[in-house]
CSV table of C-alpha atoms in Angstrom, one decimal:
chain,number,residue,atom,x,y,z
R,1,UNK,CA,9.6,17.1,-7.0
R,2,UNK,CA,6.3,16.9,-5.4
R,3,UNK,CA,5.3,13.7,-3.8
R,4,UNK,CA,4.7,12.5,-0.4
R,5,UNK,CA,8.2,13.0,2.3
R,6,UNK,CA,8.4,11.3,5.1
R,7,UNK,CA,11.0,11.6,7.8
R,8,UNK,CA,12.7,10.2,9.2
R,9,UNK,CA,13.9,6.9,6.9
R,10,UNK,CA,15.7,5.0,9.9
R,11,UNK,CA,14.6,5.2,13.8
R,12,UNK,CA,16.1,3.3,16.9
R,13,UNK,CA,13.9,3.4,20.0
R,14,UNK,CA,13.8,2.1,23.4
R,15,UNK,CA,10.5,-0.2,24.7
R,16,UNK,CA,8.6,3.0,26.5
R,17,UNK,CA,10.0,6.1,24.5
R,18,UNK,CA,7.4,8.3,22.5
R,19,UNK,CA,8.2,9.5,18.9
R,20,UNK,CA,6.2,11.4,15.8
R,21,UNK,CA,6.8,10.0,12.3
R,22,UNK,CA,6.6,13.2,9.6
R,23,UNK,CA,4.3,12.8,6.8
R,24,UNK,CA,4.0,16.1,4.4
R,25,UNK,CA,2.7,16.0,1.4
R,26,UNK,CA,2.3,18.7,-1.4
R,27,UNK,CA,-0.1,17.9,-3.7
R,28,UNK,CA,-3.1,19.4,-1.8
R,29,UNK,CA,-4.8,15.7,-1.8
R,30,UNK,CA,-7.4,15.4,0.7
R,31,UNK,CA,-7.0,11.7,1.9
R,32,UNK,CA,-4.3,10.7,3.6
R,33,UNK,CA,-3.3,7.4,5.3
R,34,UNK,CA,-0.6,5.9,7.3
R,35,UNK,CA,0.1,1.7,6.8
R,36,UNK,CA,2.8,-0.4,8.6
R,37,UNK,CA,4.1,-3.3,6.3
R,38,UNK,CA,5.3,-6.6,8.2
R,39,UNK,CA,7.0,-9.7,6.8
R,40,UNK,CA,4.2,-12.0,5.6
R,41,UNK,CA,1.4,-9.1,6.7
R,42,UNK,CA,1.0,-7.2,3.6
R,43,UNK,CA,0.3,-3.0,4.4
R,44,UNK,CA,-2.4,-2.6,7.0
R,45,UNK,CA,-4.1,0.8,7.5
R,46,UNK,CA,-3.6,1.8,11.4
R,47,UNK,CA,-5.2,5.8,10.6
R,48,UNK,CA,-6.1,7.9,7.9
R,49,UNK,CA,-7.6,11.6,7.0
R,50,UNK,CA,-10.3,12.6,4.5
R,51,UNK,CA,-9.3,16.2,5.4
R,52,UNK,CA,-8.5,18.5,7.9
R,53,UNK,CA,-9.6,18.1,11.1
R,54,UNK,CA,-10.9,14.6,10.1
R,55,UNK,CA,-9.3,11.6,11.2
R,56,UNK,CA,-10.3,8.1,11.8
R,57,UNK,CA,-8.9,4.7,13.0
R,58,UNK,CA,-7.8,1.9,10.4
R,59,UNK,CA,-7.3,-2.0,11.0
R,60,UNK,CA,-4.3,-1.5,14.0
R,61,UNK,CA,-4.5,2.1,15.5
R,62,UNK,CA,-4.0,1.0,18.7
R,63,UNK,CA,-0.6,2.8,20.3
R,64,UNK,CA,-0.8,5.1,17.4
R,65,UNK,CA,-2.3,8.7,17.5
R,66,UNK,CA,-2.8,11.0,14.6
R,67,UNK,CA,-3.4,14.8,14.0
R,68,UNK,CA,-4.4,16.8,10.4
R,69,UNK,CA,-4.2,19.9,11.2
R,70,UNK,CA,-3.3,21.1,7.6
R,71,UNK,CA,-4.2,19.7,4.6
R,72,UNK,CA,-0.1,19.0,4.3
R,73,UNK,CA,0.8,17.0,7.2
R,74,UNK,CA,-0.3,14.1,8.9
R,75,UNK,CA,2.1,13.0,11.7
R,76,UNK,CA,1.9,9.6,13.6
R,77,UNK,CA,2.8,9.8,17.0
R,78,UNK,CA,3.9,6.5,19.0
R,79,UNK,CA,2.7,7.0,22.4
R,80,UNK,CA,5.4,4.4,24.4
R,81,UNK,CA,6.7,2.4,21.8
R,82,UNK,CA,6.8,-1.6,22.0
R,83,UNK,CA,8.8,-4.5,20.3
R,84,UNK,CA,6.1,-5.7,18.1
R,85,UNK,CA,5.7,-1.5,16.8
R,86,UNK,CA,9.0,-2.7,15.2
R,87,UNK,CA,7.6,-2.4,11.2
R,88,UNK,CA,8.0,-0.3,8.3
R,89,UNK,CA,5.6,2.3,8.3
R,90,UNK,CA,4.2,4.5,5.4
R,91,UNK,CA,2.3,7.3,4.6
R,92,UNK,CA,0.3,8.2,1.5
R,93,UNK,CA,-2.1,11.0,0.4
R,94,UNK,CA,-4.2,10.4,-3.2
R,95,UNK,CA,-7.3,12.7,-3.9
R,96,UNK,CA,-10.7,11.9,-4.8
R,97,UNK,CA,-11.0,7.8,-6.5
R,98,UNK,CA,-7.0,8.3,-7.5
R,99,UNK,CA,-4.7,5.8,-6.5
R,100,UNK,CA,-2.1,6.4,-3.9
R,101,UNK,CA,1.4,9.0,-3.4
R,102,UNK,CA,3.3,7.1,-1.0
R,103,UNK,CA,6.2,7.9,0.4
R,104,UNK,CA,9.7,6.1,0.6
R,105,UNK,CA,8.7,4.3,4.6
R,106,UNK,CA,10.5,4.5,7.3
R,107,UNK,CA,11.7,1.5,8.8
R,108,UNK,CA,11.7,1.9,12.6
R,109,UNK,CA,13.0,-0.4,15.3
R,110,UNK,CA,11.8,-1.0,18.8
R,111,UNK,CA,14.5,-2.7,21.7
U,1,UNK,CA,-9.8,-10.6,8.7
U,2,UNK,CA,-7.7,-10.3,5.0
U,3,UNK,CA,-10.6,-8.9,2.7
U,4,UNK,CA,-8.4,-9.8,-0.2
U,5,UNK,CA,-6.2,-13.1,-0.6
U,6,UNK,CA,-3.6,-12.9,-3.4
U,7,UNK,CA,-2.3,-16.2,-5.0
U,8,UNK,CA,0.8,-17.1,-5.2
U,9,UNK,CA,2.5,-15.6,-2.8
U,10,UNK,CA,5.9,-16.0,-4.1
U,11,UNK,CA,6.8,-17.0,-8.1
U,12,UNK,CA,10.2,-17.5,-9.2
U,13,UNK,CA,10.5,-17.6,-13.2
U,14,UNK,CA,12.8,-16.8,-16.1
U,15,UNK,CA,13.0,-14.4,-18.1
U,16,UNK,CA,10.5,-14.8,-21.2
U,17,UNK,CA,7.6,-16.8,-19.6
U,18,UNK,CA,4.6,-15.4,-18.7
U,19,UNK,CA,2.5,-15.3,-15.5
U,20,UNK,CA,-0.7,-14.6,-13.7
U,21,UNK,CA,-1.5,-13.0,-10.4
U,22,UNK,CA,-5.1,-13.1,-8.6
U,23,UNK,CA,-6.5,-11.2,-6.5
U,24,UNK,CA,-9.9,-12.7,-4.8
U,25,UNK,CA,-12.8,-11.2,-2.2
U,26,UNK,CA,-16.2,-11.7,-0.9
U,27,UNK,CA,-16.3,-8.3,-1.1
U,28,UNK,CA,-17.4,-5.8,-3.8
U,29,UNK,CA,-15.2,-2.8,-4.5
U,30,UNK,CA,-16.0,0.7,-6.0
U,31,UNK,CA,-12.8,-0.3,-7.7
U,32,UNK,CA,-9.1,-1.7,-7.4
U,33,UNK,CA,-6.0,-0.8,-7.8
U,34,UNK,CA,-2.9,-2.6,-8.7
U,35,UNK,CA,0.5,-1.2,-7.2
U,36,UNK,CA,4.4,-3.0,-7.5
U,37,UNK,CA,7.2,-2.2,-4.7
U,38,UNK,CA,10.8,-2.7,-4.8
U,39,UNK,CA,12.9,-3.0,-1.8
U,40,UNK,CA,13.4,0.0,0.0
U,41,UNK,CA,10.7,1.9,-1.4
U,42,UNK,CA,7.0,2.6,-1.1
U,43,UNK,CA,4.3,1.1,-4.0
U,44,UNK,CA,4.0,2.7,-7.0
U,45,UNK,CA,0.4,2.5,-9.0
U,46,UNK,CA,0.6,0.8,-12.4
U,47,UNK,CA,-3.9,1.0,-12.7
U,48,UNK,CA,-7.0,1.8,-11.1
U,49,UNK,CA,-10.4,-0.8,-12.8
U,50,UNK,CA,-13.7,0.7,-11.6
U,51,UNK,CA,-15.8,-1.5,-14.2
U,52,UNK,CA,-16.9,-5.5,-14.0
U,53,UNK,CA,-15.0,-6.9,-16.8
U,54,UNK,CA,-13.0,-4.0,-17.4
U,55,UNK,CA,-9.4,-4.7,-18.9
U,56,UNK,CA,-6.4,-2.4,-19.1
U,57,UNK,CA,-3.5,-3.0,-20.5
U,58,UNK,CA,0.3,-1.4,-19.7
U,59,UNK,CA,2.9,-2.3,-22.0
U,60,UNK,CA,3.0,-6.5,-21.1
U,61,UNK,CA,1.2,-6.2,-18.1
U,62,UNK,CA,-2.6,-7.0,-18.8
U,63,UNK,CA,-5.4,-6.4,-15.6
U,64,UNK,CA,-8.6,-7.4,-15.6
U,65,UNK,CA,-11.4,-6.8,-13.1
U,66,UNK,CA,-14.0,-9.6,-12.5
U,67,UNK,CA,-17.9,-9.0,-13.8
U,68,UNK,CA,-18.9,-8.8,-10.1
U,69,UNK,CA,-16.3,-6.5,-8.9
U,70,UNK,CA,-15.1,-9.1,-6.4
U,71,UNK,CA,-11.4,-10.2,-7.9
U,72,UNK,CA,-9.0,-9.2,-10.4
U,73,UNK,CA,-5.9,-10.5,-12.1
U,74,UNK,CA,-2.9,-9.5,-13.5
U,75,UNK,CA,-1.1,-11.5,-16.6
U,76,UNK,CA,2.3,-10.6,-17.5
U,77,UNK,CA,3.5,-11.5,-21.2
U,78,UNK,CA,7.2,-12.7,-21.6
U,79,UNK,CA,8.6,-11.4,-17.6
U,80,UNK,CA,11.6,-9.7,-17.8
U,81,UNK,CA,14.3,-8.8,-14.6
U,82,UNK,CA,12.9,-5.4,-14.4
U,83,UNK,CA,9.5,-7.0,-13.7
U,84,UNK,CA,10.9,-8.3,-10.5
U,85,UNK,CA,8.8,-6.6,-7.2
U,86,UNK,CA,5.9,-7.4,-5.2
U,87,UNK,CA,3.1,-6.8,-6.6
U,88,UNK,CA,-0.1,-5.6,-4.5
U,89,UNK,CA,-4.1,-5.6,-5.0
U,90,UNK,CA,-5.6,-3.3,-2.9
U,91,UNK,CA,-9.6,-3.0,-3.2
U,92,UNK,CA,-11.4,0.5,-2.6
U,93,UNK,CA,-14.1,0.6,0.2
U,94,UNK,CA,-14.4,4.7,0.7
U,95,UNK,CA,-12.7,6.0,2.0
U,96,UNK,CA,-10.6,3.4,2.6
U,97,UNK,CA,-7.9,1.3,0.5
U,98,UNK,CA,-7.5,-2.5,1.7
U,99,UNK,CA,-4.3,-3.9,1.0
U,100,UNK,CA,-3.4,-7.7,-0.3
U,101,UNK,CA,-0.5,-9.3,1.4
U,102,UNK,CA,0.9,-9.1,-2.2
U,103,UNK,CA,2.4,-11.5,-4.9
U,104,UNK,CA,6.8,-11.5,-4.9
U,105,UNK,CA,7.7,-12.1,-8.1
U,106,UNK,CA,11.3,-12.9,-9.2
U,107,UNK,CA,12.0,-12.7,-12.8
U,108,UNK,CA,15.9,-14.3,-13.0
U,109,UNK,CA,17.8,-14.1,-16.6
């Protein structure tokens, strides 16, 4: 089915340890965005993508990096990951004024 | 800064009554976009309003967007279970989509 697929779905990391979060999508939609949701915080937009080669920071993009080198993926890399990272992050991908595909999160952990 | 403030932010009701959910901003969106969530998952989109005072309707879900572009709403005729979810405004600013913190709604039989 096409949609948005994002792996992994569960992550354990140490305070300090780097990690990419997967984001592939196969729709060929140009924008694409990555959002952590927190209890009481609602989704807030840390990078997003209005193509390839195009990125640009959100609301939180501190400790987060991002790369679009196809029009497919769009992975978030945590650069030395920290207790308050702790969140449930998604991606999403829509094209032109359509709403958003997002994919099914993945809830990561930070000790 | 929250450039969208949804009210209430949790509703418990039975099954049968109806409901409305706002969503308010000083600022004026291209359009908005209405999404629900259940646990475990990512949103889903139920509608996209691009006009002032445009309504839409989806089944018993009713959305309306203000004249000014600034706020929406969405009314919900006779809530079932299945309604239950949060429920999220988000308000387009290109290229960017800002996110409510969302409405939880629990529809109990």
């Amino acid at each position: 089915n096409a949609g948005v697929t994002q792996t992994p779905k569960f992550q354990v990391l140490k305070t300090g340890q780097s990690m990419t979060l997967q984001c592939a999508q196969d729709m060929n939609h140009e924008y694409m965005s990555w959002y952590r949701q927190d209890p009481g915080m609602g989704l807030r937009l840390i990078h997003y993508s209005v193509g390839a080669g195009i990125t640009d920071q959100g609301e939180v993009p501190n400790g987060y990096n991002v790369s679009r080198s196809t029009t497919e993926d769009f992975p978030l890399r945590l650069l030395s990951a920290a207790p308050s990272q702790t969140s449930v992050y998604f991606c999403a991908s829509r094209q032109g004024a359509d709403g958003y595909t997002f994919g099914s999160g993945t809830r990561l952990t930070v000790v | 800064t929250q450039l969208l403030e949804q009210s209430p932010q949790f509703l418990s009701i039975q099954e049968g009554e109806n409901l409305t959910v706002y969503c308010n901003s000083s600022s004026v969106f291209s359009s908005l976009q209405w999404y629900r969530q259940e646990p475990g998952e990512g949103p889903v989109l139920l509608v996209t309003v691009v006009t002032g005072g445009e309504v839409k309707k989806l089944k018993r879900l009713t959305f309306q967007f203000g004249d000014a572009r600034k706020d929406s709403s969405l009314h919900i005729t006779a809530a079932q279970p299945g309604d239950t979810g949060l429920y999220l405004c988000a308000g387009v600013l290109p290229p960017k989509l800002n996110f409510g913190k969302g409405t939880s709604l629990l529809v109990t039989p």
